Short mmCIF file of C-alpha atoms in Angstrom, two decimals:
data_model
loop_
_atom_site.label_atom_id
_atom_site.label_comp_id
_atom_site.label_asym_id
_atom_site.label_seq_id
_atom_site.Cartn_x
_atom_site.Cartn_y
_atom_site.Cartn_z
CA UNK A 863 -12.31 -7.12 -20.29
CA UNK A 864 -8.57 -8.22 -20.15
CA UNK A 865 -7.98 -11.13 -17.25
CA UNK A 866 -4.61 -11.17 -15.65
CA UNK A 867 -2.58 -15.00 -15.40
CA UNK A 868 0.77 -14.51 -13.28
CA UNK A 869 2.93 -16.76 -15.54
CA UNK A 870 6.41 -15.44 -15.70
CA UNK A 871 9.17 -16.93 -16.88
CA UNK A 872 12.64 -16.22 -15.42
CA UNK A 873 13.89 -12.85 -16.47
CA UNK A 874 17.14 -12.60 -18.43
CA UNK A 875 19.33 -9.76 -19.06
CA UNK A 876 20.27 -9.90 -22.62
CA UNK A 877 18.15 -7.08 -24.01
CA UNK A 878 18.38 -4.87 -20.56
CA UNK A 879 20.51 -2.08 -20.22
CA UNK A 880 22.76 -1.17 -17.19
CA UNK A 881 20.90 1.91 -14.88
CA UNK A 882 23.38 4.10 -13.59
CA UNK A 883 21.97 5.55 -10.61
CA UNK A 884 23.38 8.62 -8.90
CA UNK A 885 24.65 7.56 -5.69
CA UNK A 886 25.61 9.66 -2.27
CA UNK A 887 27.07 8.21 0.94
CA UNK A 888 25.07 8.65 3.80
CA UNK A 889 25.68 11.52 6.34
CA UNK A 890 22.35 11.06 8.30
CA UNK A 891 20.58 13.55 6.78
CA UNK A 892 19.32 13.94 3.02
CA UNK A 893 20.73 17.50 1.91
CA UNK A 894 19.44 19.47 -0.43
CA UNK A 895 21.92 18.32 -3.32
CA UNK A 896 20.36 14.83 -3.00
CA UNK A 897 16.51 16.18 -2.75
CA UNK A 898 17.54 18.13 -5.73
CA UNK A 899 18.69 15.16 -8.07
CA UNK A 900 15.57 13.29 -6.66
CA UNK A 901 13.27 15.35 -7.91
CA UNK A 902 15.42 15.57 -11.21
CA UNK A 903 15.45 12.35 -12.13
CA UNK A 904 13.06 10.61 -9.45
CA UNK A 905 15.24 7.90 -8.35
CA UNK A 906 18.43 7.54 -6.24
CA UNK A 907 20.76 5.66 -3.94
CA UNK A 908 22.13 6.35 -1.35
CA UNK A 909 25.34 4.35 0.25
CA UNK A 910 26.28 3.08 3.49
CA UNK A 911 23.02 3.84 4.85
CA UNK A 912 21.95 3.45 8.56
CA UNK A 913 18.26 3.77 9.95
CA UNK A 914 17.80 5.44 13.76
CA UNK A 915 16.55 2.57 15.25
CA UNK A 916 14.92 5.13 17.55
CA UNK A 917 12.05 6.65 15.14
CA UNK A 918 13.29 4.61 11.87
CA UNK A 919 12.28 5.60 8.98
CA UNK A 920 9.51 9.06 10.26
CA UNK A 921 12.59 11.31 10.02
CA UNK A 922 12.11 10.92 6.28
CA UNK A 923 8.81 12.39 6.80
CA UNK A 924 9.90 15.86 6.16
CA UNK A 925 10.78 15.23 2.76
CA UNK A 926 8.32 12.60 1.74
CA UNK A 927 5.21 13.22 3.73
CA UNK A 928 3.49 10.34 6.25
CA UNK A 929 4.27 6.65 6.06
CA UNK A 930 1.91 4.69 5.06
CA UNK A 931 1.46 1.78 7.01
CA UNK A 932 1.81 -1.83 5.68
CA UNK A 933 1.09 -5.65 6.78
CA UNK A 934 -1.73 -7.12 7.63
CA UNK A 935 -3.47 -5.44 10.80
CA UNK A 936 -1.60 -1.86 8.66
CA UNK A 937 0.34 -2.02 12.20
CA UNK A 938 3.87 -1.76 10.30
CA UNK A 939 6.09 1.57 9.25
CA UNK A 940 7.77 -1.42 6.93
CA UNK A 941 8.08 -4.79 5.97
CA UNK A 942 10.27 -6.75 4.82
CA UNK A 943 10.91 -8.43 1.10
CA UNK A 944 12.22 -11.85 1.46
CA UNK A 945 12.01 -15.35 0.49
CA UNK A 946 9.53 -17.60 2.75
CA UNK A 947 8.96 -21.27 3.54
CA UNK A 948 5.69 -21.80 1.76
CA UNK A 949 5.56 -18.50 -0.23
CA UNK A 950 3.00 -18.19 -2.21
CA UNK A 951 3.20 -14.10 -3.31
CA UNK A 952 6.11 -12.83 -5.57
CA UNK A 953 7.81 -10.76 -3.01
CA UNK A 954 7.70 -13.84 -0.40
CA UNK A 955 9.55 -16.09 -3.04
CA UNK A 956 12.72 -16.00 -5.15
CA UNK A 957 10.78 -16.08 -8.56
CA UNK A 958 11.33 -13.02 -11.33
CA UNK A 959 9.06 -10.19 -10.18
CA UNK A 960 7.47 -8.67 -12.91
CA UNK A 961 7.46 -4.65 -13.40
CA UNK A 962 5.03 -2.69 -11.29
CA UNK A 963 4.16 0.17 -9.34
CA UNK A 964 3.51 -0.39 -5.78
CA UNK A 965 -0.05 -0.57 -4.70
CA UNK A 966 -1.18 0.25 -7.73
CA UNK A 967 -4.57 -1.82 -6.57
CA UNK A 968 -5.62 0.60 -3.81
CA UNK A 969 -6.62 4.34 -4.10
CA UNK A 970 -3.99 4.86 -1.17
CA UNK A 971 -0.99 4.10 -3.22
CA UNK A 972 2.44 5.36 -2.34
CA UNK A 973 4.08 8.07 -4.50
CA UNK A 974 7.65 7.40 -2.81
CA UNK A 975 9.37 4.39 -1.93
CA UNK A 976 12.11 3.27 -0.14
CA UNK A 977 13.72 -0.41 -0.74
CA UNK A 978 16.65 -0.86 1.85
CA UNK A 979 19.04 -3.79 0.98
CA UNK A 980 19.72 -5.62 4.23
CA UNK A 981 21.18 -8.79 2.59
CA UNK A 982 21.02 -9.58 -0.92
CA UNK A 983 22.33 -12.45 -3.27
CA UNK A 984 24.95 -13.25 -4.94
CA UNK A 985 23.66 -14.75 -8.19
CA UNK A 986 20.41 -13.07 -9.67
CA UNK A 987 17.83 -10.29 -7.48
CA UNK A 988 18.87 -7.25 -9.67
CA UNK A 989 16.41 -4.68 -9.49
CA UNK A 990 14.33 -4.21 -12.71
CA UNK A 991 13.80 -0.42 -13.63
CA UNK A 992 11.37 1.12 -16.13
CA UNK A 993 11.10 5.00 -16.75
CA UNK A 994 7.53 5.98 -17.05
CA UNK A 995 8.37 8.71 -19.01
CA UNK A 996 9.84 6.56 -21.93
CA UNK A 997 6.67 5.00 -21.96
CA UNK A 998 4.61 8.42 -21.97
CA UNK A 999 7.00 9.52 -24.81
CA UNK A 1000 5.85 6.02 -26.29
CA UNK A 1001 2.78 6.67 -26.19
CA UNK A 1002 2.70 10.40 -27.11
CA UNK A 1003 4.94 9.43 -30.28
CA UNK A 1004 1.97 6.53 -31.44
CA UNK A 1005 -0.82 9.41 -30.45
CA UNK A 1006 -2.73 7.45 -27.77
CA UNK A 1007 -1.67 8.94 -24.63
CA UNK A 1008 -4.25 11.75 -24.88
CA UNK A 1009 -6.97 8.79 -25.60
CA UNK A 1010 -5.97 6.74 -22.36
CA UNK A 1011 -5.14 9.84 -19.79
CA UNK A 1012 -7.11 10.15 -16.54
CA UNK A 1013 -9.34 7.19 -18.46
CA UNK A 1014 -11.13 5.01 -15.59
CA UNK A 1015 -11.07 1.64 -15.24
CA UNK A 1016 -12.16 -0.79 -13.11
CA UNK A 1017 -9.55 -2.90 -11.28
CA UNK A 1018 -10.70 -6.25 -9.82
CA UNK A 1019 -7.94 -8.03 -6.77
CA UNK A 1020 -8.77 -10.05 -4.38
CA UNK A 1021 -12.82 -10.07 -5.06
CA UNK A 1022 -12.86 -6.25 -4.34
CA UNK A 1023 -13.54 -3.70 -6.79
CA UNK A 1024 -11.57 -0.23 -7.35
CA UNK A 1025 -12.01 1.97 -10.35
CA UNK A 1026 -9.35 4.55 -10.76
CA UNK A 1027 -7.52 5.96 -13.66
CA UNK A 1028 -3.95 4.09 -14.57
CA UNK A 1029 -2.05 6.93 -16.25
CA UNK A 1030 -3.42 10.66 -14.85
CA UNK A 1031 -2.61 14.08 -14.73
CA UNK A 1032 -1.25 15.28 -11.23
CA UNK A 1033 -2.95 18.99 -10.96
CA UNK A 1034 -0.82 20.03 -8.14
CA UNK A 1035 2.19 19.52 -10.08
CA UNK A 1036 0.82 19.57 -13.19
CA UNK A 1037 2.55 15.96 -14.18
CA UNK A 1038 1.48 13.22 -15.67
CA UNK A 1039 1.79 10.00 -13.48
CA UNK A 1040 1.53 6.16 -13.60
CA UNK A 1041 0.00 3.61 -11.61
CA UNK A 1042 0.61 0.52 -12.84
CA UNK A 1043 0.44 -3.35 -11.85
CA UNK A 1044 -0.32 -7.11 -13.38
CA UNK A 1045 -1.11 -8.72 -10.06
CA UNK A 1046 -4.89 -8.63 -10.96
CA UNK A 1047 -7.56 -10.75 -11.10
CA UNK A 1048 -8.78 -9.02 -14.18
CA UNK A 1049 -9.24 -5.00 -15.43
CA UNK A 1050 -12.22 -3.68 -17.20
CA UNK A 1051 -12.07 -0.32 -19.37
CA UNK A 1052 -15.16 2.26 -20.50
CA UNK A 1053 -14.61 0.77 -23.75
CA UNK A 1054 -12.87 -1.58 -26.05
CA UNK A 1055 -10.32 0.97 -27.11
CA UNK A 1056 -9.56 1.53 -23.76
CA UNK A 1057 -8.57 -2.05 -23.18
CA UNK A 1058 -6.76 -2.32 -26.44
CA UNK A 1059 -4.63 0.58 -25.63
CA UNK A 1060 -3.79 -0.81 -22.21
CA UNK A 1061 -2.78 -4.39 -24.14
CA UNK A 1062 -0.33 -2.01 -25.95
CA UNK A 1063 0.78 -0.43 -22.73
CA UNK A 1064 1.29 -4.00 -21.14
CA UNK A 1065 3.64 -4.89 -24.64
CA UNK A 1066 5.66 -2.29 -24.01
CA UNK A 1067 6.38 -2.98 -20.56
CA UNK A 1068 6.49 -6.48 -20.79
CA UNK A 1069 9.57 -5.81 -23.66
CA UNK A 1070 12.82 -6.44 -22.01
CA UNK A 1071 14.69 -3.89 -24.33
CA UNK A 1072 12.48 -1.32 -22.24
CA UNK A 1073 14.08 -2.47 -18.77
CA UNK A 1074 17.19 -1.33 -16.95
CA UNK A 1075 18.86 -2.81 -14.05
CA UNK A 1076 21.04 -2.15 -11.07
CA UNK A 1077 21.78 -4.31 -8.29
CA UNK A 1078 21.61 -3.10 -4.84
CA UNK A 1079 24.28 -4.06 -2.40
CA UNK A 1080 23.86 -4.90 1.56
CA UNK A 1081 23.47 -1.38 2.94
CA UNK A 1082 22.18 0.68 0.29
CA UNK A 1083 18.94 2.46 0.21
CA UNK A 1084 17.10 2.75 -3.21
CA UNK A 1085 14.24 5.71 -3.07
CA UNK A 1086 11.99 5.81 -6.37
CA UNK A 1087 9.27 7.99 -7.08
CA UNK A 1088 6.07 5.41 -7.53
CA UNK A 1089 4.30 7.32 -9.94
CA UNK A 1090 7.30 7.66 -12.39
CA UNK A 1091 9.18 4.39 -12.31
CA UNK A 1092 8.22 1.06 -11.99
CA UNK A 1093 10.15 -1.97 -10.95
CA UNK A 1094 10.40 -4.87 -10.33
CA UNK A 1095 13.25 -7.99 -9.73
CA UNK A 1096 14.73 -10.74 -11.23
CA UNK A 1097 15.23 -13.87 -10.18
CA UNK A 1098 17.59 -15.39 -7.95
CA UNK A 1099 18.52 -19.03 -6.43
CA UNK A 1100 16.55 -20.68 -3.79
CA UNK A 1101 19.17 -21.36 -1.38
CA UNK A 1102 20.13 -17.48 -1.66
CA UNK A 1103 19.40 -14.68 1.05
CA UNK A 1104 17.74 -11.55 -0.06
CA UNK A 1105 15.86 -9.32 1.96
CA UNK A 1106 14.70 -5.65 1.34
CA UNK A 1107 12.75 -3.28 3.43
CA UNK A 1108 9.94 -1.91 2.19
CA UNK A 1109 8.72 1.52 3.23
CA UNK A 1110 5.86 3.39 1.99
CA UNK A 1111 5.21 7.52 1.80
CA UNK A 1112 2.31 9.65 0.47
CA UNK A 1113 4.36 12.19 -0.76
CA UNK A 1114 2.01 15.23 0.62
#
């Protein structure tokens, strides 16, 4: 059984190599150029981008299939990533937010997601970036991702109790995908190999010479495919601004 402790320490950028993410200026439409690179290399940004306050983000729909909805009552197509009076989760503070995939807790995780920089700041909050498929190659290279794929485990948040496989083959695209997270109250594989395989996993994320960055500036929109990358944020200063919005799609 391996129990979770969130102690992170601020994240530095020594080891962590640039990301240079293809970017396209926004036209009000995604075209089929920018679908195209998506799906290429499952991450991009796009510049100088502009919601319809009308409908928001269910245009996107078409592309990414249904939003799925967030906050408390599950009332909310997004919410918003920002510092709080009193915050006691990562995303509601201005601490270093350690790699992840988005609900990677629930069985109704996203497989795309959209961040949208509405104000960010100055010193610190670059986005932290890690390719999933470096860490399949990793894994592949050390002969243990056949031992841990579509594995179960049992994933304990919050006094509730999931049990779903953390690295899985996709069979309607016939990929193999991540879901990933350390905000757990504790994890408990089929075996002790399991577990010790994860540990490694959890090294190899945790290694900063595995991370890339880019920083997103006040209008951009970063979409990432969820079962490919995961990310995470570094920290910045407490009398900063920085707020992202958060939107969620299945991807069917």
């Amino acid at each position: 059984m391996l129990k979770f402790e969130e102690k992170y320490k601020h994240i530095e950028l020594k080891e962590t190599k640039y990301l240079d993410i293809k970017q396209f200026e926004w036209n009000g439409n995604l075209s089929d150029i920018e679908l195209e690179v998506f799906n290429k290399n499952g991450i991009i940004v796009i510049d100088k981008f502009q919601k319809n306050n009308n409908d928001l983000y269910s245009n996107f729909e078409k592309y990414f299939g249904n939003i799925i909805p967030q906050g408390k009552d599950l009332s909310n197509q997004s919410i918003q990533v920002k510092k709080k009076q009193g915050g006691k989760t990562y995303f509601e503070s201005s601490r270093s937010q350690p790699l992840h995939s988005d609900g990677a807790y629930s069985t109704n995780y996203p497989k795309i997601i959209f961040l949208n920089c509405i104000t960010q700041s100055k010193v610190g909050g670059e986005s932290l970036i890690l390719d999933g498929n470096k860490l399949l190659e990793f894994l592949e290279k050390y002969k243990l991702l056949n031992d841990i794929l579509d594995k179960p485990f049992k994933i304990q948040r919050w006094g509730q109790v999931i049990t779903k496989p953390l690295i899985y083959e996709n069979k309607n695209s016939n990929r193999i995908e991540i879901s990933y997270t350390p905000f757990l109250d504790k994890l408990i594989g089929e075996s002790d190999r399991d577990e010790k395989i994860f540990a490694i996993i959890q090294r190899y994320i945790n290694n900063s010479k595995n991370h890339q960055y880019f920083k997103l500036r006040s209008n951009q929109l970063l979409i990432i495919d969820n079962t490919r990358y995961l990310h995470g944020r570094r920290f910045f200063e407490d009398n900063e601004e920085r707020c992202l919005e958060r939107v969620w799609f299945n991807g069917e």
